[in-house]
Amino acid sequence: MRFRLTPRETSFYDMFAASADNIVTGSKLLMELLGADLSARAEIAERMRAAEHAGDDATHAIFHQLNSSFITPFDREDIYNLASSLDDIMDFMEEAVDLVVLYNVEELPKGVEQQIEVLARAADLTAEAMPHLRTLDNLTEYWIEVNRLENQADQIHRKLLAHLFNGKYEAIEVLKLKQIVDVLEEAADAFEHVANTVETIAVKES
């Protein structure tokens, strides 16, 4: 690692870790949604909305710290990209839950549970990785595995689309369900963006 003569702001590490922990909370709410009946979904959506607001607060705190810090632990652009991508994950997960409630979806198509399981695994890996930003050690397996999970998410998404367009569903139902599975796919993409940003930081700082 490159030797530095100047001190670095360390609170960024804690804020990134808190943001990632909040994403784990969101992924657990997604899992909870799978087993919930219609009457329980609104309450889960409310908790997800609160988690998304907490994520926004964490992102704004990072941006504020970035704007007020003379010295940062790594490039400002990378800090901004990492915070934004973490925020995107929460936004997409919250949107998916909200759509399920707003559209009054009685039954999610088979395969959505696989999408959510991939997101939950990526959330755990991301939360485990954030504390390692302090040293940038032991992160290679993290970004490799998240990229593998994103490829898996792509395959699940394509199968879900094929299922939705097999003629079983009414056209309006296809539109509703497709929007939900597309948003979950965007969440998987956002996890990959986080992992790619972490890799970029590690390469720059090596």
C-alpha positions as CSV (number, residue, x, y, z in Angstrom):
1,M,0.0,0.0,0.0
2,R,1.2,3.5,-0.8
3,F,2.8,5.4,2.2
4,R,1.1,8.7,3.0
5,L,2.7,11.6,4.9
6,T,-0.7,13.2,5.7
7,P,-3.5,11.9,8.0
8,R,-6.7,10.7,6.5
9,E,-10.3,11.2,7.5
10,T,-11.4,7.9,9.0
11,S,-15.1,8.5,9.6
12,F,-15.8,7.6,5.9
13,Y,-15.1,4.0,6.8
14,D,-17.7,3.9,9.5
15,M,-20.3,5.6,7.3
16,F,-19.8,3.2,4.5
17,A,-20.1,0.3,6.9
18,A,-23.3,1.8,8.4
19,S,-24.8,2.2,4.9
20,A,-24.0,-1.4,4.0
21,D,-25.5,-2.7,7.2
22,N,-28.7,-0.8,6.4
23,I,-28.7,-2.6,3.0
24,V,-28.7,-5.9,4.9
25,T,-31.7,-4.7,6.8
26,G,-33.4,-4.0,3.4
27,S,-32.5,-7.4,2.1
28,K,-34.1,-9.1,5.1
29,L,-37.3,-7.1,4.6
30,L,-37.3,-8.3,1.0
31,M,-37.0,-11.9,2.3
32,E,-39.8,-11.2,4.8
33,L,-42.0,-10.0,2.0
34,L,-41.8,-13.4,0.2
35,G,-43.5,-15.2,3.1
36,A,-46.0,-12.4,4.0
37,D,-49.7,-12.4,3.2
38,L,-51.4,-9.4,1.6
39,S,-52.4,-8.0,5.0
40,A,-48.8,-7.9,6.3
41,R,-47.2,-6.3,3.2
42,A,-48.1,-2.7,3.9
43,E,-46.4,-2.8,7.2
44,I,-43.3,-4.4,5.7
45,A,-43.3,-1.7,3.0
46,E,-43.5,1.0,5.7
47,R,-40.4,-0.5,7.5
48,M,-38.6,-0.7,4.1
49,R,-39.5,3.0,3.5
50,A,-37.9,3.8,6.9
51,A,-34.8,1.9,6.0
52,E,-34.6,3.7,2.6
53,H,-34.8,7.0,4.4
54,A,-32.0,5.9,6.8
55,G,-30.0,5.0,3.7
56,D,-30.6,8.5,2.3
57,D,-29.4,10.0,5.6
58,A,-26.3,7.9,5.5
59,T,-25.6,9.0,1.9
60,H,-26.1,12.7,2.7
61,A,-23.8,12.3,5.7
62,I,-21.0,10.9,3.4
63,F,-21.5,13.7,0.9
64,H,-21.4,16.3,3.6
65,Q,-18.2,14.8,5.0
66,L,-16.8,14.7,1.5
67,N,-17.5,18.4,0.9
68,S,-16.1,19.5,4.2
69,S,-12.9,17.3,4.3
70,F,-9.6,18.6,3.0
71,I,-8.0,15.1,3.1
72,T,-9.9,12.0,2.1
73,P,-8.9,8.3,2.4
74,F,-9.2,7.8,-1.3
75,D,-10.2,9.7,-4.4
76,R,-13.2,12.0,-4.0
77,E,-14.8,10.6,-7.2
78,D,-14.6,7.1,-5.9
79,I,-16.1,8.1,-2.5
80,Y,-19.0,9.7,-4.4
81,N,-19.5,6.7,-6.7
82,L,-19.4,4.2,-3.8
83,A,-21.9,6.2,-1.7
84,S,-24.2,6.7,-4.7
85,S,-24.2,3.0,-5.7
86,L,-24.9,1.9,-2.1
87,D,-27.8,4.4,-2.1
88,D,-29.1,3.0,-5.4
89,I,-29.3,-0.5,-3.9
90,M,-31.6,0.7,-1.2
91,D,-33.7,2.7,-3.6
92,F,-34.3,-0.3,-5.9
93,M,-35.1,-2.6,-3.1
94,E,-37.6,-0.1,-1.6
95,E,-39.1,0.5,-5.0
96,A,-39.7,-3.3,-5.5
97,V,-41.5,-3.7,-2.2
98,D,-43.5,-0.6,-2.9
99,L,-44.6,-1.8,-6.3
100,V,-45.7,-5.2,-4.9
101,V,-48.0,-3.3,-2.4
102,L,-49.2,-0.7,-4.9
103,Y,-50.0,-3.2,-7.6
104,N,-51.7,-5.5,-5.0
105,V,-49.8,-8.5,-6.4
106,E,-51.4,-11.6,-5.0
107,E,-48.6,-14.0,-5.9
108,L,-45.1,-13.3,-7.1
109,P,-43.9,-15.5,-10.0
110,K,-41.6,-18.4,-9.3
111,G,-38.1,-17.3,-9.5
112,V,-38.5,-14.0,-7.6
113,E,-37.4,-15.8,-4.5
114,Q,-34.1,-16.7,-6.3
115,Q,-33.6,-13.0,-7.2
116,I,-34.1,-12.0,-3.6
117,E,-31.8,-14.7,-2.3
118,V,-29.0,-13.4,-4.6
119,L,-29.6,-9.9,-3.3
120,A,-29.5,-11.1,0.3
121,R,-26.2,-12.9,-0.3
122,A,-24.7,-9.8,-2.1
123,A,-25.9,-7.6,0.8
124,D,-24.1,-9.8,3.4
125,L,-20.9,-9.8,1.3
126,T,-21.0,-6.1,0.9
127,A,-21.5,-5.5,4.6
128,E,-18.6,-7.8,5.3
129,A,-16.4,-6.0,2.8
130,M,-16.9,-2.4,3.9
131,P,-14.7,-2.6,7.1
132,H,-11.9,-3.9,4.9
133,L,-11.8,-0.5,3.1
134,R,-9.5,0.7,6.0
135,T,-6.7,-1.6,4.9
136,L,-7.9,-2.7,1.4
137,D,-6.9,-6.3,2.4
138,N,-8.9,-9.5,1.7
139,L,-11.3,-7.8,-0.8
140,T,-10.5,-9.7,-4.0
141,E,-12.8,-12.6,-3.3
142,Y,-15.6,-10.1,-2.5
143,W,-15.7,-8.4,-5.8
144,I,-15.2,-11.7,-7.7
145,E,-18.2,-13.3,-5.8
146,V,-20.4,-10.2,-6.3
147,N,-19.7,-10.2,-10.0
148,R,-20.6,-14.0,-10.1
149,L,-23.8,-13.3,-8.2
150,E,-24.7,-10.5,-10.7
151,N,-24.2,-13.0,-13.6
152,Q,-26.5,-15.4,-11.7
153,A,-29.0,-12.7,-11.3
154,D,-29.0,-12.0,-15.0
155,Q,-29.8,-15.6,-15.7
156,I,-32.6,-15.7,-13.2
157,H,-34.0,-12.4,-14.7
158,R,-34.0,-13.8,-18.2
159,K,-35.8,-17.0,-17.1
160,L,-38.4,-14.9,-15.2
161,L,-39.0,-12.8,-18.4
162,A,-39.5,-15.9,-20.4
163,H,-41.9,-17.2,-17.8
164,L,-43.9,-13.9,-17.8
165,F,-44.3,-14.0,-21.6
166,N,-45.3,-17.6,-21.9
167,G,-49.0,-16.7,-22.2
168,K,-50.1,-17.7,-18.7
169,Y,-50.5,-14.1,-17.5
170,E,-52.9,-11.4,-18.6
171,A,-51.2,-8.5,-20.3
172,I,-51.7,-6.0,-17.5
173,E,-50.3,-8.6,-15.0
174,V,-47.2,-9.0,-17.2
175,L,-46.6,-5.3,-17.1
176,K,-46.8,-5.2,-13.3
177,L,-44.7,-8.2,-12.6
178,K,-42.1,-7.3,-15.2
179,Q,-41.6,-3.9,-13.6
180,I,-41.0,-5.6,-10.2
181,V,-38.5,-8.2,-11.5
182,D,-36.7,-5.5,-13.6
183,V,-36.2,-3.3,-10.5
184,L,-34.8,-6.3,-8.6
185,E,-32.4,-6.9,-11.4
186,E,-31.3,-3.2,-11.2
187,A,-30.6,-3.8,-7.5
188,A,-28.3,-6.7,-8.5
189,D,-26.6,-4.4,-11.0
190,A,-26.1,-1.8,-8.3
191,F,-24.3,-4.4,-6.1
192,E,-21.9,-5.0,-8.9
193,H,-21.3,-1.3,-9.3
194,V,-20.3,-1.1,-5.6
195,A,-18.0,-4.1,-6.0
196,N,-16.4,-2.6,-9.2
197,T,-15.9,0.7,-7.3
198,V,-14.2,-1.1,-4.5
199,E,-11.9,-2.9,-6.9
200,T,-11.1,0.5,-8.6
201,I,-10.1,1.9,-5.2
202,A,-8.0,-1.1,-4.3
203,V,-6.1,-0.9,-7.7
204,K,-5.5,2.9,-7.3
205,E,-4.3,2.5,-3.7
206,S,-2.0,-0.5,-4.3
